[in-house]
Structure formats: C-alpha cells, structure tokens
Amino acid sequence: MSYSKIVATGSFLPKKKLSNTDLEKIFDTSDEWIRTRTGIEQRHIVEDGQSTSDLAYFAALDAIEKSSYDKNDINLIIVATTTPDKIFPSVACAVQRKLGIKNIPAFDVQAVCSGFIYALTTADSFIKSGMYQKILVIGADCMSTITDYTDRSNAILWGDGAGAIILEASEEPGIIKSIINSNGEYEDLLHVPRKPKDNKPNTIEMQGNAVFKIAVNTLDQIVDETLQGTGFSKGDIDWLVPHQANIRILQATAKKLDMTMDKVIVTINKHGNTSAASIPLALNEGITSGRIKKNEIILMEAFGGGFTWGSSLIKV
Ligand code: COA
C-alpha cells in the first residue's frame, strides 16, 4: 500500500496590510481589545482586482519552485476555498489555467476553515488508492471580500492569503492519520447567507461567543481521537500547526496536548484568520523558518463553518 508525504510547501500573502490601528479608524475598537481577545495585530488584504485564484497561483508557484518538480509532473489540483473568484468555474481550474497545465483534473473543496484538512484528506485518499501520485493541494481565501466592516465583533478576525503543498506517493507515511467530520445543525452560528433581493453584499454573520465555545470543545476531543490507534501519544508530537482562528483557541488546544506555546506555530498575529489558507500558511512558515525539521511529528487541526472540523497527524 502506498502512503502520501508532503514534499514541498509554498505561500503567498497580498502586500496590503490592515492593522488594528487602521481598524480603529473604521469602527469603535482598540488595538488592545483586539490583541487581548484574539491575538491579532494585522491582516493582509487583497488589492482591487486581485482574487483568490491569484493568491492560490502564487502559493502554488512557490511550492513548485521549492520542489524538484516540473509543473507538468502534477496530476491533480485540489483547492480548498470559500471565496472563489466566481460561482463557477472553480478556483482550481483557474489555477490550472494560470499554471498552464493541461489534461489533469482540478476541483475545489468547500469546508470553510477546515477546508485545507478536507482537501489534504481527499488528496491522501487518492494517493493511497493509487489513482494519482503527485497532487497540488492549496488553501486560499480572500475573507476580506465577505467581511462586513461595520460589524466590529467580526471584522477584526479575517485576512487574506494562500498556502500550498505538494503531496507525493511514498513508501512510508507522511500522512499518518486524518479525521474529517461535520455537523450541519449549527448553520446559523456562522454563515454567509445569500441576499439576492436587498442588493447587499453577502458577508459573514457569526455568533462569536457560541462559535468559540463549540470550537474549543470540539478541538479538545479531536486530539484524543486523532492519536487513537496510531501508536503515537501526546508526548510524541513535536509541533501543533493549528487553524489560526483565535489565540485563545490555540492556547486551549495546546493545553489539552500538554504543550507549551513555543511548540505551536502561531501566525494569527500577522495573518488573522485566513480560513482555508491558515494551516498551509503556518506549515510553510514553520518549515521555511527552520523551526519544523525533517522527520518531526506534527498535528494539524481545524474547526470552521458548517460546522466542519478535522485533523491530520503527519511526519514531515
Ligand atoms: N472592539 C471593542 N469591543 C468589542 C469589539 C471590538 N472589536 N467587538 C465586540 N466588542 C464588545 C461587545 O460589544 C461586548 O460589549 P458589551 O459587553 O458591552 O456588550 C464585549 O466586547 C464582548 O463581546 P463578545 O462578542 O462577547 O466578545 P468575545 O470575548 O466573545 O470576543 C470574538 C469576540 C469574535 C473575538 C470571539 O467570540 C471569538 O473569537 N469567537 C470565535 C470566532 C471564530 O473563531 N470564528 C471562526 C471559526 S473558524
């Protein structure tokens, strides 16, 4: 049986930054409140004319350049996103066009902030089945395009960016175990409704407090569930690479793992919540900064709208 392994990572962040001080000029808030409640200091925001597929394309190029691959070696593209350029075609097809790769399948996965784990799990399954050998997996979102900048308890959170990995068939794992799960009952706590009649843009509506509690409880359970049956225990995990939603959620998960925060890759201060992009952005940062080293064990976990959640235990 074949396994899958991450052989390269890449990232892209738009140049424009939106700091807490910038937000103080938009609504009644303070840098201190935002830092204390969320851990966020700034976010990157797309320029006019830039779209999710642009970010995804540049992250993909970065990953391809760092690998030993020619782009034409890739035989499947999966993009996790909630903010596609268009209702259709998919961002994955736009990335395929921009990369100039022909005759391979490309599709999007939509699981909001858990999207990257869903896409990774899908890619891992394709490799294990023997159907594909080299898969480009991207998490990319322009959350600023669906943010209501009059809603201060919500607008402080979101940022834009993209992260990419190349997953390759391997004799050894790689991806040790992944979990994906969902519960559609809580739709109204975190969603973007369609509002075709009142001419308003479609923006995120969230009951932050309720989402916070469910996220912490769910991520608490996922740690034990992920480790079960793997032969690994909490103490074997070198790094936690979590979805970056709120520093207090990250701290709660680290506590559950008996981990100190210096073993958690934290990017929320610089990126905010970039939804499907946050885990691959954090993974890329951990690897390129030299903190995460070859053969180390990493737990990646995410929770998001749906609700959806997921985790991956991997050896880099
Ligand atoms: N600046 C200053 N005050 C603010 C504010 C802001 N940006 N946003 C809200 N407040 C105020 C509220 O009006 C409220 O005031 P009141 O007590 O006088 O009524 C007070 O702060 C507390 O509001 P609350 O919404 O309960 O804050 P909170 O501690 O829950 O923090 C979030 C809000 C959004 C930061 C927090 O709930 C959160 O991060 N939730 C998780 C969201 C998430 O991660 N979603 C994505 C999942 S992938």
CSV table of C-alpha atoms and ligand atoms in Angstrom, one decimal:
chain,number,residue,atom,x,y,z
A,1,MET,CA,0.0,0.0,0.0
A,2,SER,CA,1.2,3.5,-0.9
A,3,TYR,CA,1.2,6.4,1.6
A,4,SER,CA,1.5,10.1,0.9
A,5,LYS,CA,4.1,12.6,2.0
A,6,ILE,CA,4.4,16.4,1.8
A,7,VAL,CA,7.4,17.2,-0.3
A,8,ALA,CA,7.1,21.0,-0.7
A,9,THR,CA,5.2,23.9,0.8
A,10,GLY,CA,4.6,27.4,-0.5
A,11,SER,CA,2.7,30.6,0.4
A,12,PHE,CA,1.5,33.9,-0.8
A,13,LEU,CA,0.2,36.9,1.1
A,14,PRO,CA,-1.1,40.1,-0.6
A,15,LYS,CA,1.1,43.2,0.1
A,16,LYS,CA,-1.5,45.4,1.6
A,17,LYS,CA,-1.8,45.2,5.4
A,18,LEU,CA,-4.7,46.2,7.6
A,19,SER,CA,-3.6,46.8,11.2
A,20,ASN,CA,-5.6,47.1,14.4
A,21,THR,CA,-4.8,50.8,14.3
A,22,ASP,CA,-6.3,51.0,10.8
A,23,LEU,CA,-9.5,49.3,12.2
A,24,GLU,CA,-9.7,51.9,15.0
A,25,LYS,CA,-10.4,54.4,12.2
A,26,ILE,CA,-13.3,52.3,10.8
A,27,PHE,CA,-15.2,51.5,13.9
A,28,ASP,CA,-15.1,51.8,17.7
A,29,THR,CA,-12.4,49.4,18.8
A,30,SER,CA,-8.9,49.4,20.1
A,31,ASP,CA,-5.6,47.7,19.3
A,32,GLU,CA,-5.5,46.5,23.0
A,33,TRP,CA,-9.1,44.9,22.8
A,34,ILE,CA,-8.3,43.1,19.6
A,35,ARG,CA,-4.9,41.8,20.7
A,36,THR,CA,-6.3,40.6,24.1
A,37,ARG,CA,-9.4,38.9,22.7
A,38,THR,CA,-7.9,37.4,19.5
A,39,GLY,CA,-4.1,37.7,19.4
A,40,ILE,CA,-4.4,39.5,16.1
A,41,GLU,CA,-2.2,42.6,15.3
A,42,GLN,CA,-2.6,42.8,11.5
A,43,ARG,CA,-4.0,41.0,8.4
A,44,HIS,CA,-3.1,41.0,4.7
A,45,ILE,CA,-5.8,42.2,2.4
A,46,VAL,CA,-6.2,41.8,-1.4
A,47,GLU,CA,-5.9,44.8,-3.6
A,48,ASP,CA,-8.7,45.7,-6.0
A,49,GLY,CA,-8.5,43.3,-9.0
A,50,GLN,CA,-6.7,40.6,-7.0
A,51,SER,CA,-8.7,37.4,-6.5
A,52,THR,CA,-8.4,34.1,-4.7
A,53,SER,CA,-7.0,32.3,-7.7
A,54,ASP,CA,-4.2,34.9,-8.0
A,55,LEU,CA,-3.2,34.2,-4.4
A,56,ALA,CA,-3.5,30.4,-4.9
A,57,TYR,CA,-1.5,30.6,-8.1
A,58,PHE,CA,1.4,32.4,-6.4
A,59,ALA,CA,1.4,30.0,-3.5
A,60,ALA,CA,1.4,27.1,-5.9
A,61,LEU,CA,4.4,28.6,-7.9
A,62,ASP,CA,6.3,28.9,-4.6
A,63,ALA,CA,5.7,25.3,-3.7
A,64,ILE,CA,6.6,24.1,-7.2
A,65,GLU,CA,9.8,26.1,-7.2
A,66,LYS,CA,10.8,24.6,-3.9
A,67,SER,CA,10.2,21.1,-5.1
A,68,SER,CA,12.2,19.1,-7.7
A,69,TYR,CA,9.1,19.1,-9.9
A,70,ASP,CA,8.3,20.5,-13.3
A,71,LYS,CA,4.7,21.8,-13.1
A,72,ASN,CA,3.7,19.2,-15.6
A,73,ASP,CA,4.6,16.4,-13.1
A,74,ILE,CA,1.5,17.3,-11.1
A,75,ASN,CA,-1.5,15.1,-11.9
A,76,LEU,CA,-4.3,16.6,-9.8
A,77,ILE,CA,-5.1,20.1,-8.3
A,78,ILE,CA,-7.3,20.5,-5.3
A,79,VAL,CA,-8.1,23.9,-3.9
A,80,ALA,CA,-9.8,24.5,-0.6
A,81,THR,CA,-11.7,27.8,-0.6
A,82,THR,CA,-14.9,29.5,0.5
A,83,THR,CA,-14.2,32.7,-1.5
A,84,PRO,CA,-14.0,31.6,-5.2
A,85,ASP,CA,-13.4,34.2,-7.8
A,86,LYS,CA,-16.7,33.2,-9.5
A,87,ILE,CA,-19.6,30.8,-8.5
A,88,PHE,CA,-18.0,28.7,-11.3
A,89,PRO,CA,-15.6,27.7,-12.7
A,90,SER,CA,-13.6,26.6,-9.7
A,91,VAL,CA,-10.5,28.3,-8.4
A,92,ALA,CA,-8.7,25.0,-9.1
A,93,CYS,CA,-9.5,25.4,-12.8
A,94,ALA,CA,-8.3,29.0,-12.7
A,95,VAL,CA,-5.0,27.9,-11.1
A,96,GLN,CA,-4.6,25.2,-13.7
A,97,ARG,CA,-5.1,27.8,-16.4
A,98,LYS,CA,-2.6,30.2,-14.8
A,99,LEU,CA,0.0,27.5,-14.3
A,100,GLY,CA,-0.5,26.4,-17.9
A,101,ILE,CA,-1.0,22.7,-17.0
A,102,LYS,CA,-3.3,20.7,-19.4
A,103,ASN,CA,-5.1,17.4,-19.2
A,104,ILE,CA,-5.3,16.9,-15.4
A,105,PRO,CA,-8.4,17.1,-13.1
A,106,ALA,CA,-8.8,20.2,-10.9
A,107,PHE,CA,-11.6,20.9,-8.4
A,108,ASP,CA,-12.5,22.9,-5.3
A,109,VAL,CA,-13.4,21.7,-1.8
A,110,GLN,CA,-15.6,23.9,0.4
A,111,ALA,CA,-15.4,23.2,4.1
A,112,VAL,CA,-14.6,26.8,5.2
A,113,CYS,CA,-11.8,27.0,7.8
A,114,SER,CA,-11.4,23.2,7.8
A,115,GLY,CA,-11.1,23.2,4.0
A,116,PHE,CA,-7.4,22.5,3.9
A,117,ILE,CA,-7.7,19.4,6.1
A,118,TYR,CA,-10.6,18.2,3.9
A,119,ALA,CA,-8.5,18.8,0.8
A,120,LEU,CA,-5.4,17.1,2.2
A,121,THR,CA,-7.5,14.1,3.3
A,122,THR,CA,-9.1,13.8,-0.1
A,123,ALA,CA,-5.6,14.0,-1.8
A,124,ASP,CA,-4.2,11.5,0.6
A,125,SER,CA,-7.0,9.1,-0.2
A,126,PHE,CA,-6.4,9.5,-4.0
A,127,ILE,CA,-2.7,8.7,-3.5
A,128,LYS,CA,-3.5,5.7,-1.2
A,129,SER,CA,-5.9,4.3,-3.9
A,130,GLY,CA,-3.1,4.6,-6.5
A,131,MET,CA,-5.2,6.9,-8.7
A,132,TYR,CA,-2.8,9.9,-8.5
A,133,GLN,CA,0.8,10.3,-7.4
A,134,LYS,CA,1.6,14.0,-7.3
A,135,ILE,CA,-1.1,16.3,-6.1
A,136,LEU,CA,-1.0,20.1,-5.6
A,137,VAL,CA,-3.2,21.0,-2.6
A,138,ILE,CA,-3.9,24.6,-2.0
A,139,GLY,CA,-5.8,26.5,0.7
A,140,ALA,CA,-6.7,30.0,-0.4
A,141,ASP,CA,-9.2,32.6,0.7
A,142,CYS,CA,-10.0,36.3,0.4
A,143,MET,CA,-12.1,36.6,3.6
A,144,SER,CA,-12.0,40.4,3.3
A,145,THR,CA,-14.3,40.1,0.3
A,146,ILE,CA,-17.1,38.6,2.5
A,147,THR,CA,-16.4,40.7,5.6
A,148,ASP,CA,-18.8,43.3,6.9
A,149,TYR,CA,-16.6,46.2,8.0
A,150,THR,CA,-19.5,47.7,10.1
A,151,ASP,CA,-19.6,44.6,12.3
A,152,ARG,CA,-16.7,45.2,14.8
A,153,SER,CA,-17.0,41.9,16.6
A,154,ASN,CA,-16.5,40.0,13.4
A,155,ALA,CA,-14.5,42.2,11.0
A,156,ILE,CA,-11.4,42.2,13.3
A,157,LEU,CA,-10.8,38.5,12.6
A,158,TRP,CA,-10.4,38.0,8.9
A,159,GLY,CA,-7.5,38.2,6.5
A,160,ASP,CA,-6.5,37.0,3.0
A,161,GLY,CA,-3.8,34.6,1.8
A,162,ALA,CA,-2.9,31.3,0.3
A,163,GLY,CA,-0.7,28.3,1.2
A,164,ALA,CA,0.1,25.3,-1.0
A,165,ILE,CA,1.7,21.9,-0.6
A,166,ILE,CA,2.7,19.1,-3.0
A,167,LEU,CA,1.7,15.7,-1.8
A,168,GLU,CA,3.5,12.7,-3.3
A,169,ALA,CA,3.1,8.9,-3.1
A,170,SER,CA,5.6,7.5,-0.7
A,171,GLU,CA,6.6,4.1,0.8
A,172,GLU,CA,6.2,5.5,4.3
A,173,PRO,CA,3.8,7.9,5.9
A,174,GLY,CA,3.8,11.0,5.6
A,175,ILE,CA,0.2,11.4,6.5
A,176,ILE,CA,-0.2,9.1,9.5
A,177,LYS,CA,-3.9,9.6,10.2
A,178,SER,CA,-6.5,12.2,9.2
A,179,ILE,CA,-10.0,12.8,10.6
A,180,ILE,CA,-12.7,14.9,8.9
A,181,ASN,CA,-16.2,15.5,10.4
A,182,SER,CA,-19.1,17.8,10.3
A,183,ASN,CA,-22.4,18.8,12.0
A,184,GLY,CA,-24.8,20.8,9.9
A,185,GLU,CA,-27.1,21.7,12.9
A,186,TYR,CA,-25.3,24.9,13.8
A,187,GLU,CA,-25.5,26.6,10.4
A,188,ASP,CA,-26.9,29.9,11.8
A,189,LEU,CA,-24.0,30.4,14.2
A,190,LEU,CA,-21.5,31.0,11.4
A,191,HIS,CA,-22.6,31.5,7.8
A,192,VAL,CA,-22.8,33.8,4.8
A,193,PRO,CA,-26.4,34.0,3.6
A,194,ARG,CA,-27.3,34.8,0.1
A,195,LYS,CA,-29.2,38.1,0.0
A,196,PRO,CA,-30.3,38.4,-3.6
A,197,LYS,CA,-33.1,40.9,-3.0
A,198,ASP,CA,-31.8,43.7,-0.9
A,199,ASN,CA,-28.8,44.3,-3.0
A,200,LYS,CA,-26.4,44.0,-0.1
A,201,PRO,CA,-23.1,42.1,-0.5
A,202,ASN,CA,-23.0,38.6,1.1
A,203,THR,CA,-21.0,38.9,4.3
A,204,ILE,CA,-20.1,36.7,7.2
A,205,GLU,CA,-22.7,36.5,10.1
A,206,MET,CA,-21.3,35.0,13.3
A,207,GLN,CA,-22.3,34.5,16.9
A,208,GLY,CA,-18.7,34.6,18.0
A,209,ASN,CA,-19.1,33.6,21.6
A,210,ALA,CA,-21.1,30.4,20.8
A,211,VAL,CA,-18.7,29.5,18.0
A,212,PHE,CA,-15.8,30.0,20.4
A,213,LYS,CA,-17.2,27.5,22.9
A,214,ILE,CA,-18.1,24.8,20.4
A,215,ALA,CA,-14.7,25.2,18.7
A,216,VAL,CA,-12.7,24.7,21.9
A,217,ASN,CA,-14.8,21.7,23.0
A,218,THR,CA,-14.6,20.0,19.5
A,219,LEU,CA,-10.8,20.6,19.2
A,220,ASP,CA,-10.4,19.2,22.7
A,221,GLN,CA,-12.0,15.9,21.6
A,222,ILE,CA,-10.2,15.7,18.3
A,223,VAL,CA,-6.8,15.4,19.9
A,224,ASP,CA,-7.5,12.1,21.5
A,225,GLU,CA,-9.5,10.8,18.5
A,226,THR,CA,-6.6,11.6,16.1
A,227,LEU,CA,-4.0,9.8,18.2
A,228,GLN,CA,-6.1,6.8,18.8
A,229,GLY,CA,-4.8,3.7,17.1
A,230,THR,CA,-1.7,5.4,15.7
A,231,GLY,CA,0.8,4.3,18.3
A,232,PHE,CA,1.7,7.9,18.9
A,233,SER,CA,0.9,9.7,22.2
A,234,LYS,CA,0.7,13.5,23.0
A,235,GLY,CA,4.4,13.5,24.0
A,236,ASP,CA,5.4,12.4,20.5
A,237,ILE,CA,4.0,15.5,18.9
A,238,ASP,CA,6.8,18.0,18.1
A,239,TRP,CA,4.6,20.7,16.7
A,240,LEU,CA,1.0,21.8,16.7
A,241,VAL,CA,0.1,23.6,13.4
A,242,PRO,CA,-3.4,24.7,14.1
A,243,HIS,CA,-6.0,26.7,12.1
A,244,GLN,CA,-5.4,30.2,13.2
A,245,ALA,CA,-8.9,31.4,14.5
A,246,ASN,CA,-8.2,33.0,17.9
A,247,ILE,CA,-5.0,32.8,20.0
A,248,ARG,CA,-7.2,31.7,23.0
A,249,ILE,CA,-8.5,28.7,21.0
A,250,LEU,CA,-4.9,27.8,20.1
A,251,GLN,CA,-3.9,28.1,23.8
A,252,ALA,CA,-6.7,25.8,24.8
A,253,THR,CA,-5.7,23.1,22.3
A,254,ALA,CA,-2.0,23.4,23.3
A,255,LYS,CA,-3.1,22.9,27.0
A,256,LYS,CA,-5.0,19.8,26.0
A,257,LEU,CA,-1.8,18.5,24.4
A,258,ASP,CA,0.3,19.4,27.5
A,259,MET,CA,2.3,21.6,25.1
A,260,THR,CA,3.9,24.9,25.7
A,261,MET,CA,3.1,27.7,23.3
A,262,ASP,CA,6.7,27.6,21.9
A,263,LYS,CA,5.7,24.3,20.2
A,264,VAL,CA,2.7,25.9,18.5
A,265,ILE,CA,3.2,27.6,15.1
A,266,VAL,CA,1.4,30.9,15.6
A,267,THR,CA,0.7,33.2,12.6
A,268,ILE,CA,-2.6,34.7,13.7
A,269,ASN,CA,-0.9,37.8,15.0
A,270,LYS,CA,0.3,38.6,11.4
A,271,HIS,CA,-2.3,37.0,9.3
A,272,GLY,CA,-5.6,37.0,11.2
A,273,ASN,CA,-8.0,34.2,10.3
A,274,THR,CA,-7.3,33.3,6.6
A,275,SER,CA,-9.8,30.4,6.7
A,276,ALA,CA,-8.6,27.5,4.4
A,277,ALA,CA,-5.2,29.2,3.9
A,278,SER,CA,-4.3,29.4,7.6
A,279,ILE,CA,-2.9,25.9,8.1
A,280,PRO,CA,-0.7,25.7,4.9
A,281,LEU,CA,0.5,29.3,5.6
A,282,ALA,CA,1.5,28.3,9.2
A,283,LEU,CA,3.1,25.0,8.0
A,284,ASN,CA,5.1,26.8,5.3
A,285,GLU,CA,6.3,29.4,7.9
A,286,GLY,CA,7.2,26.6,10.4
A,287,ILE,CA,9.3,24.8,7.7
A,288,THR,CA,10.9,27.8,6.0
A,289,SER,CA,11.9,29.4,9.3
A,290,GLY,CA,13.7,26.1,10.2
A,291,ARG,CA,11.7,25.5,13.3
A,292,ILE,CA,10.0,22.4,11.9
A,293,LYS,CA,12.6,19.8,10.9
A,294,LYS,CA,12.6,16.7,8.8
A,295,ASN,CA,11.0,13.6,10.4
A,296,GLU,CA,9.3,15.6,13.1
A,297,ILE,CA,5.7,14.8,14.1
A,298,ILE,CA,3.0,17.5,13.5
A,299,LEU,CA,-0.6,17.7,14.5
A,300,MET,CA,-2.7,20.0,12.3
A,301,GLU,CA,-6.3,20.7,13.3
A,302,ALA,CA,-9.1,22.9,12.2
A,303,PHE,CA,-12.7,23.9,13.0
A,304,GLY,CA,-14.9,26.0,10.8
A,305,GLY,CA,-18.3,26.9,9.4
A,306,GLY,CA,-20.7,24.0,8.8
A,307,PHE,CA,-19.7,23.2,11.4
A,308,THR,CA,-16.8,21.2,10.0
A,309,TRP,CA,-13.7,20.0,11.7
A,310,GLY,CA,-10.7,17.9,11.0
A,311,SER,CA,-7.1,17.0,11.9
A,312,SER,CA,-4.0,15.4,10.4
A,313,LEU,CA,-1.1,13.7,12.2
A,314,ILE,CA,1.9,13.8,9.9
A,315,LYS,CA,5.6,13.2,9.7
A,316,VAL,CA,7.4,15.8,7.7
B,1,COA,N1,-13.8,46.2,19.9
B,1,COA,C1,-14.2,46.6,21.1
B,1,COA,N2,-15.2,46.0,21.8
B,1,COA,C2,-15.8,45.0,21.1
B,1,COA,C3,-15.5,44.6,19.8
B,1,COA,C4,-14.4,45.2,19.2
B,1,COA,N3,-13.9,44.9,18.0
B,1,COA,N4,-16.2,43.5,19.4
B,1,COA,C5,-17.1,43.3,20.4
B,1,COA,N5,-16.9,44.2,21.4
B,1,COA,C6,-17.6,44.3,22.7
B,1,COA,C7,-19.0,43.8,22.6
B,1,COA,O1,-19.9,44.8,22.2
B,1,COA,C8,-19.3,43.4,24.0
B,1,COA,O2,-19.6,44.6,24.8
B,1,COA,P1,-20.7,44.6,26.0
B,1,COA,O3,-20.1,43.6,27.0
B,1,COA,O4,-20.7,46.0,26.4
B,1,COA,O5,-21.9,44.1,25.3
B,1,COA,C9,-18.0,42.9,24.5
B,1,COA,O6,-17.0,43.4,23.7
B,1,COA,C10,-17.9,41.4,24.5
B,1,COA,O7,-18.3,40.9,23.2
B,1,COA,P2,-18.3,39.4,22.8
B,1,COA,O8,-18.8,39.3,21.4
B,1,COA,O9,-18.9,38.6,23.9
B,1,COA,O10,-16.7,39.2,22.8
B,1,COA,P3,-15.9,37.9,22.9
B,1,COA,O11,-15.0,37.9,24.0
B,1,COA,O12,-16.7,36.7,22.6
B,1,COA,O13,-14.9,38.1,21.6
B,1,COA,C11,-14.7,37.3,19.4
B,1,COA,C12,-15.4,38.2,20.3
B,1,COA,C13,-15.3,37.3,18.0
B,1,COA,C14,-13.2,37.7,19.3
B,1,COA,C15,-14.7,35.8,20.0
B,1,COA,O14,-16.0,35.5,20.3
B,1,COA,C16,-14.2,34.8,19.0
B,1,COA,O15,-13.0,34.8,18.6
B,1,COA,N6,-15.0,33.8,18.7
B,1,COA,C17,-14.6,32.7,17.8
B,1,COA,C18,-14.8,33.2,16.4
B,1,COA,C19,-14.1,32.3,15.4
B,1,COA,O16,-13.0,31.9,15.7
B,1,COA,N7,-14.8,32.1,14.3
B,1,COA,C20,-14.2,31.4,13.2
B,1,COA,C21,-14.2,30.0,13.5
B,1,COA,S1,-13.2,29.2,12.3
